[in-house]
mmCIF file of C-alpha atoms in Angstrom:
data_model
loop_
_atom_site.group_PDB
_atom_site.id
_atom_site.type_symbol
_atom_site.label_atom_id
_atom_site.label_comp_id
_atom_site.label_asym_id
_atom_site.label_seq_id
_atom_site.Cartn_x
_atom_site.Cartn_y
_atom_site.Cartn_z
ATOM 1 C CA UNK A 1 -44.697 -100.392 -10.806
ATOM 2 C CA UNK A 2 -47.204 -98.031 -9.350
ATOM 3 C CA UNK A 3 -45.108 -95.058 -7.701
ATOM 4 C CA UNK A 4 -45.777 -93.613 -4.237
ATOM 5 C CA UNK A 5 -48.482 -90.970 -3.613
ATOM 6 C CA UNK A 6 -46.512 -87.495 -3.260
ATOM 7 C CA UNK A 7 -46.173 -86.065 -0.225
ATOM 8 C CA UNK A 8 -49.090 -83.226 0.098
ATOM 9 C CA UNK A 9 -46.717 -80.837 1.943
ATOM 10 C CA UNK A 10 -48.708 -77.217 2.360
ATOM 11 C CA UNK A 11 -46.550 -74.311 1.648
ATOM 12 C CA UNK A 12 -45.306 -72.364 4.361
ATOM 13 C CA UNK A 13 -47.858 -69.939 5.531
ATOM 14 C CA UNK A 14 -46.936 -66.577 6.967
ATOM 15 C CA UNK A 15 -49.366 -64.840 10.016
ATOM 16 C CA UNK A 16 -48.560 -62.286 12.144
ATOM 17 C CA UNK A 17 -45.538 -62.378 14.134
ATOM 18 C CA UNK A 18 -43.839 -63.810 11.106
ATOM 19 C CA UNK A 19 -43.724 -67.508 11.844
ATOM 20 C CA UNK A 20 -43.605 -70.177 8.899
ATOM 21 C CA UNK A 21 -45.362 -73.254 9.492
ATOM 22 C CA UNK A 22 -43.919 -76.576 7.508
ATOM 23 C CA UNK A 23 -47.733 -78.065 7.213
ATOM 24 C CA UNK A 24 -51.161 -76.192 7.281
ATOM 25 C CA UNK A 25 -52.088 -75.198 11.065
ATOM 26 C CA UNK A 26 -55.408 -75.775 10.142
ATOM 27 C CA UNK A 27 -55.281 -79.654 9.378
ATOM 28 C CA UNK A 28 -55.777 -82.161 12.264
ATOM 29 C CA UNK A 29 -52.558 -83.633 13.460
ATOM 30 C CA UNK A 30 -52.982 -86.929 11.815
ATOM 31 C CA UNK A 31 -53.400 -85.591 8.530
ATOM 32 C CA UNK A 32 -50.459 -83.064 8.566
ATOM 33 C CA UNK A 33 -47.750 -84.410 6.487
ATOM 34 C CA UNK A 34 -44.938 -83.462 9.219
ATOM 35 C CA UNK A 35 -41.691 -85.870 8.996
ATOM 36 C CA UNK A 36 -39.550 -86.131 11.941
ATOM 37 C CA UNK A 37 -35.512 -86.651 11.702
ATOM 38 C CA UNK A 38 -35.546 -90.478 12.871
ATOM 39 C CA UNK A 39 -32.096 -89.252 15.001
ATOM 40 C CA UNK A 40 -34.265 -86.576 16.975
ATOM 41 C CA UNK A 41 -37.445 -88.977 17.201
ATOM 42 C CA UNK A 42 -36.685 -92.610 17.565
ATOM 43 C CA UNK A 43 -39.971 -93.147 19.278
ATOM 44 C CA UNK A 44 -41.974 -91.677 16.156
ATOM 45 C CA UNK A 45 -40.254 -92.922 13.094
ATOM 46 C CA UNK A 46 -39.391 -96.374 12.332
ATOM 47 C CA UNK A 47 -36.469 -97.131 9.843
ATOM 48 C CA UNK A 48 -37.063 -99.582 7.492
ATOM 49 C CA UNK A 49 -35.055 -101.300 4.331
ATOM 50 C CA UNK A 50 -35.810 -102.848 1.424
ATOM 51 C CA UNK A 51 -34.961 -107.055 1.813
ATOM 52 C CA UNK A 52 -33.248 -108.702 -0.845
ATOM 53 C CA UNK A 53 -34.686 -111.339 -3.107
ATOM 54 C CA UNK A 54 -33.812 -114.514 -1.194
ATOM 55 C CA UNK A 55 -36.887 -115.814 -0.805
ATOM 56 C CA UNK A 56 -37.849 -114.260 2.231
ATOM 57 C CA UNK A 57 -41.767 -113.841 3.023
ATOM 58 C CA UNK A 58 -42.099 -110.409 4.534
ATOM 59 C CA UNK A 59 -44.801 -107.546 4.445
ATOM 60 C CA UNK A 60 -44.460 -104.816 1.507
ATOM 61 C CA UNK A 61 -45.721 -101.558 1.670
ATOM 62 C CA UNK A 62 -48.864 -101.262 -0.540
ATOM 63 C CA UNK A 63 -49.467 -97.655 -1.958
ATOM 64 C CA UNK A 64 -53.490 -97.881 -0.654
ATOM 65 C CA UNK A 65 -51.916 -97.901 2.732
ATOM 66 C CA UNK A 66 -49.619 -94.932 2.551
ATOM 67 C CA UNK A 67 -51.027 -91.505 3.045
ATOM 68 C CA UNK A 68 -48.010 -89.242 2.263
ATOM 69 C CA UNK A 69 -44.520 -89.804 1.260
ATOM 70 C CA UNK A 70 -41.644 -87.599 1.081
ATOM 71 C CA UNK A 71 -38.259 -88.540 -0.951
ATOM 72 C CA UNK A 72 -35.295 -86.562 0.846
ATOM 73 C CA UNK A 73 -32.897 -88.178 -1.370
ATOM 74 C CA UNK A 74 -31.074 -91.075 0.982
ATOM 75 C CA UNK A 75 -34.418 -91.643 2.886
ATOM 76 C CA UNK A 76 -37.982 -92.012 1.565
ATOM 77 C CA UNK A 77 -40.452 -90.757 4.346
ATOM 78 C CA UNK A 78 -43.900 -92.487 4.594
ATOM 79 C CA UNK A 79 -46.859 -91.900 6.541
ATOM 80 C CA UNK A 80 -49.244 -94.792 6.772
ATOM 81 C CA UNK A 81 -53.142 -94.574 6.787
ATOM 82 C CA UNK A 82 -52.683 -95.190 10.769
ATOM 83 C CA UNK A 83 -50.526 -92.355 11.236
ATOM 84 C CA UNK A 84 -47.418 -94.463 11.635
ATOM 85 C CA UNK A 85 -44.172 -93.154 10.450
ATOM 86 C CA UNK A 86 -41.365 -94.784 8.298
ATOM 87 C CA UNK A 87 -38.251 -93.835 6.873
ATOM 88 C CA UNK A 88 -35.641 -95.714 4.643
ATOM 89 C CA UNK A 89 -34.400 -96.077 0.981
ATOM 90 C CA UNK A 90 -37.618 -97.828 -0.038
ATOM 91 C CA UNK A 91 -39.020 -96.820 -3.416
ATOM 92 C CA UNK A 92 -40.467 -99.839 -4.591
ATOM 93 C CA UNK A 93 -44.094 -100.588 -2.905
ATOM 94 C CA UNK A 94 -44.579 -104.137 -3.655
ATOM 95 C CA UNK A 95 -40.509 -105.186 -2.389
ATOM 96 C CA UNK A 96 -40.720 -106.865 0.897
ATOM 97 C CA UNK A 97 -39.166 -104.769 4.014
ATOM 98 C CA UNK A 98 -37.787 -105.302 7.119
ATOM 99 C CA UNK A 99 -37.087 -103.227 10.036
ATOM 100 C CA UNK A 100 -33.715 -101.353 11.235
ATOM 101 C CA UNK A 101 -32.955 -101.205 14.548
ATOM 102 C CA UNK A 102 -29.703 -99.084 15.259
ATOM 103 C CA UNK A 103 -27.844 -100.032 18.446
ATOM 104 C CA UNK A 104 -27.687 -96.484 19.745
ATOM 105 C CA UNK A 105 -28.933 -95.129 23.145
ATOM 106 C CA UNK A 106 -32.311 -95.177 21.853
ATOM 107 C CA UNK A 107 -32.599 -98.480 20.990
ATOM 108 C CA UNK A 108 -35.499 -99.421 23.667
ATOM 109 C CA UNK A 109 -37.814 -96.434 21.935
ATOM 110 C CA UNK A 110 -36.879 -97.690 18.697
ATOM 111 C CA UNK A 111 -37.976 -101.219 19.612
ATOM 112 C CA UNK A 112 -41.061 -100.088 21.029
ATOM 113 C CA UNK A 113 -42.035 -98.292 17.857
ATOM 114 C CA UNK A 114 -40.839 -101.174 15.623
ATOM 115 C CA UNK A 115 -43.294 -103.323 17.605
ATOM 116 C CA UNK A 116 -46.008 -101.194 17.473
ATOM 117 C CA UNK A 117 -45.325 -100.288 13.504
ATOM 118 C CA UNK A 118 -45.390 -104.247 13.036
ATOM 119 C CA UNK A 119 -49.046 -104.455 14.337
ATOM 120 C CA UNK A 120 -49.827 -101.766 12.127
ATOM 121 C CA UNK A 121 -48.317 -103.477 9.057
ATOM 122 C CA UNK A 122 -50.026 -106.680 9.907
ATOM 123 C CA UNK A 123 -53.178 -106.099 10.568
ATOM 124 C CA UNK A 124 -53.721 -102.339 9.540
ATOM 125 C CA UNK A 125 -54.784 -101.126 13.235
ATOM 126 C CA UNK A 126 -53.945 -98.017 14.708
ATOM 127 C CA UNK A 127 -50.548 -98.607 17.255
ATOM 128 C CA UNK A 128 -51.519 -98.497 20.772
ATOM 129 C CA UNK A 129 -50.192 -95.444 22.665
ATOM 130 C CA UNK A 130 -46.987 -95.770 24.721
ATOM 131 C CA UNK A 131 -48.526 -93.402 27.027
ATOM 132 C CA UNK A 132 -51.015 -94.159 29.740
ATOM 133 C CA UNK A 133 -54.813 -92.854 29.538
ATOM 134 C CA UNK A 134 -54.001 -90.431 32.390
ATOM 135 C CA UNK A 135 -50.834 -89.214 30.775
ATOM 136 C CA UNK A 136 -52.815 -88.577 27.602
ATOM 137 C CA UNK A 137 -55.449 -86.629 29.340
ATOM 138 C CA UNK A 138 -53.080 -84.601 30.768
ATOM 139 C CA UNK A 139 -51.097 -83.413 28.070
ATOM 140 C CA UNK A 140 -54.679 -83.043 26.284
ATOM 141 C CA UNK A 141 -55.766 -80.707 28.724
ATOM 142 C CA UNK A 142 -52.593 -78.842 29.099
ATOM 143 C CA UNK A 143 -52.145 -78.160 25.238
ATOM 144 C CA UNK A 144 -55.810 -77.250 25.272
ATOM 145 C CA UNK A 145 -55.122 -74.730 28.153
ATOM 146 C CA UNK A 146 -52.526 -73.462 26.368
ATOM 147 C CA UNK A 147 -54.329 -72.891 22.985
ATOM 148 C CA UNK A 148 -57.316 -70.973 25.088
ATOM 149 C CA UNK A 149 -54.472 -68.834 26.730
ATOM 150 C CA UNK A 150 -53.323 -68.038 23.396
ATOM 151 C CA UNK A 151 -56.868 -66.551 22.263
ATOM 152 C CA UNK A 152 -57.075 -64.866 25.499
ATOM 153 C CA UNK A 153 -59.262 -67.196 27.656
ATOM 154 C CA UNK A 154 -59.037 -66.620 31.396
ATOM 155 C CA UNK A 155 -57.950 -69.359 33.958
ATOM 156 C CA UNK A 156 -61.647 -69.010 35.250
ATOM 157 C CA UNK A 157 -63.046 -69.474 31.466
ATOM 158 C CA UNK A 158 -60.954 -72.536 31.322
ATOM 159 C CA UNK A 159 -61.989 -74.080 34.301
ATOM 160 C CA UNK A 160 -65.535 -73.704 33.432
ATOM 161 C CA UNK A 161 -65.022 -75.303 30.159
ATOM 162 C CA UNK A 162 -63.134 -78.318 31.702
ATOM 163 C CA UNK A 163 -65.160 -78.799 34.883
ATOM 164 C CA UNK A 164 -68.415 -76.834 34.389
ATOM 165 C CA UNK A 165 -69.668 -73.442 35.915
ATOM 166 C CA UNK A 166 -71.415 -75.023 38.660
ATOM 167 C CA UNK A 167 -68.285 -76.534 40.021
ATOM 168 C CA UNK A 168 -66.359 -73.607 39.425
ATOM 169 C CA UNK A 169 -68.715 -71.213 41.452
ATOM 170 C CA UNK A 170 -68.922 -73.700 44.298
ATOM 171 C CA UNK A 171 -65.769 -72.197 46.068
ATOM 172 C CA UNK A 172 -64.158 -68.728 46.149
ATOM 173 C CA UNK A 173 -62.128 -68.432 42.897
ATOM 174 C CA UNK A 174 -59.329 -66.385 44.580
ATOM 175 C CA UNK A 175 -58.163 -69.847 46.556
ATOM 176 C CA UNK A 176 -59.835 -72.383 44.251
ATOM 177 C CA UNK A 177 -58.039 -75.733 43.817
ATOM 178 C CA UNK A 178 -59.530 -75.731 40.358
ATOM 179 C CA UNK A 179 -57.794 -72.500 39.441
ATOM 180 C CA UNK A 180 -54.287 -73.744 40.728
ATOM 181 C CA UNK A 181 -55.001 -76.725 38.772
ATOM 182 C CA UNK A 182 -55.765 -74.813 35.645
ATOM 183 C CA UNK A 183 -52.536 -72.706 36.556
ATOM 184 C CA UNK A 184 -50.598 -75.683 36.415
ATOM 185 C CA UNK A 185 -51.837 -77.062 33.131
ATOM 186 C CA UNK A 186 -50.992 -73.742 31.410
ATOM 187 C CA UNK A 187 -47.351 -74.113 32.694
ATOM 188 C CA UNK A 188 -46.966 -77.384 31.801
ATOM 189 C CA UNK A 189 -48.454 -76.658 28.061
ATOM 190 C CA UNK A 190 -45.850 -74.151 27.722
ATOM 191 C CA UNK A 191 -43.122 -76.734 28.698
ATOM 192 C CA UNK A 192 -44.445 -79.196 26.561
ATOM 193 C CA UNK A 193 -44.696 -76.479 23.539
ATOM 194 C CA UNK A 194 -40.980 -75.152 24.293
ATOM 195 C CA UNK A 195 -39.250 -78.645 24.716
ATOM 196 C CA UNK A 196 -41.456 -81.302 26.019
ATOM 197 C CA UNK A 197 -42.162 -82.619 22.997
ATOM 198 C CA UNK A 198 -38.758 -83.760 22.364
ATOM 199 C CA UNK A 199 -39.460 -86.260 25.199
ATOM 200 C CA UNK A 200 -42.322 -87.581 23.610
ATOM 201 C CA UNK A 201 -40.452 -87.995 20.410
ATOM 202 C CA UNK A 202 -37.651 -89.840 22.495
ATOM 203 C CA UNK A 203 -40.117 -92.431 23.778
ATOM 204 C CA UNK A 204 -39.866 -90.621 27.257
ATOM 205 C CA UNK A 205 -43.022 -89.478 28.839
ATOM 206 C CA UNK A 206 -42.547 -85.480 29.543
ATOM 207 C CA UNK A 207 -42.228 -84.678 33.209
ATOM 208 C CA UNK A 208 -44.438 -82.033 34.870
ATOM 209 C CA UNK A 209 -41.443 -80.387 36.047
ATOM 210 C CA UNK A 210 -38.391 -79.637 33.744
#
């Protein structure tokens, strides 16, 4: 029986400031083998279990669909090629699996994540985002703003990157609506990095004010 491919977790890297990273921060997010605790991330991790041999016809986990694995003892964490995260006591890639749906307060988020994972397992497509296009765009802009500020970029420079120099120059910067918008994005990015990401993992869109 072919084994699961091992998880390629990078060694923690120490940088200025003494920060350790569980995975290489230079990797694109979909390629980083990061596995969330299912209890803390009901919208990001789908619980699965191997089905008994009772003649049931169900989907198995073929090794060629698994990007990373991590054996944590009681649970095996699996990251599929589509980015979907699964966790369960599943060590035989050919054995049919089923979904586990704990009846806790996170049941709706787990159910939605399960339905997205089912579509991925059936046809191999990337699961649709539970966030709207507008929510995703705002989150992306906020995190880009956060990164740019960390690199020393001014609000004006960020506004020019987002909206173009001509539009920024069209009104006085001191009272510019674009300046206020970028400042709000910077504040939103900080909230996302500090605690808003937990809302995403729990299946709740992060609010602009927390």
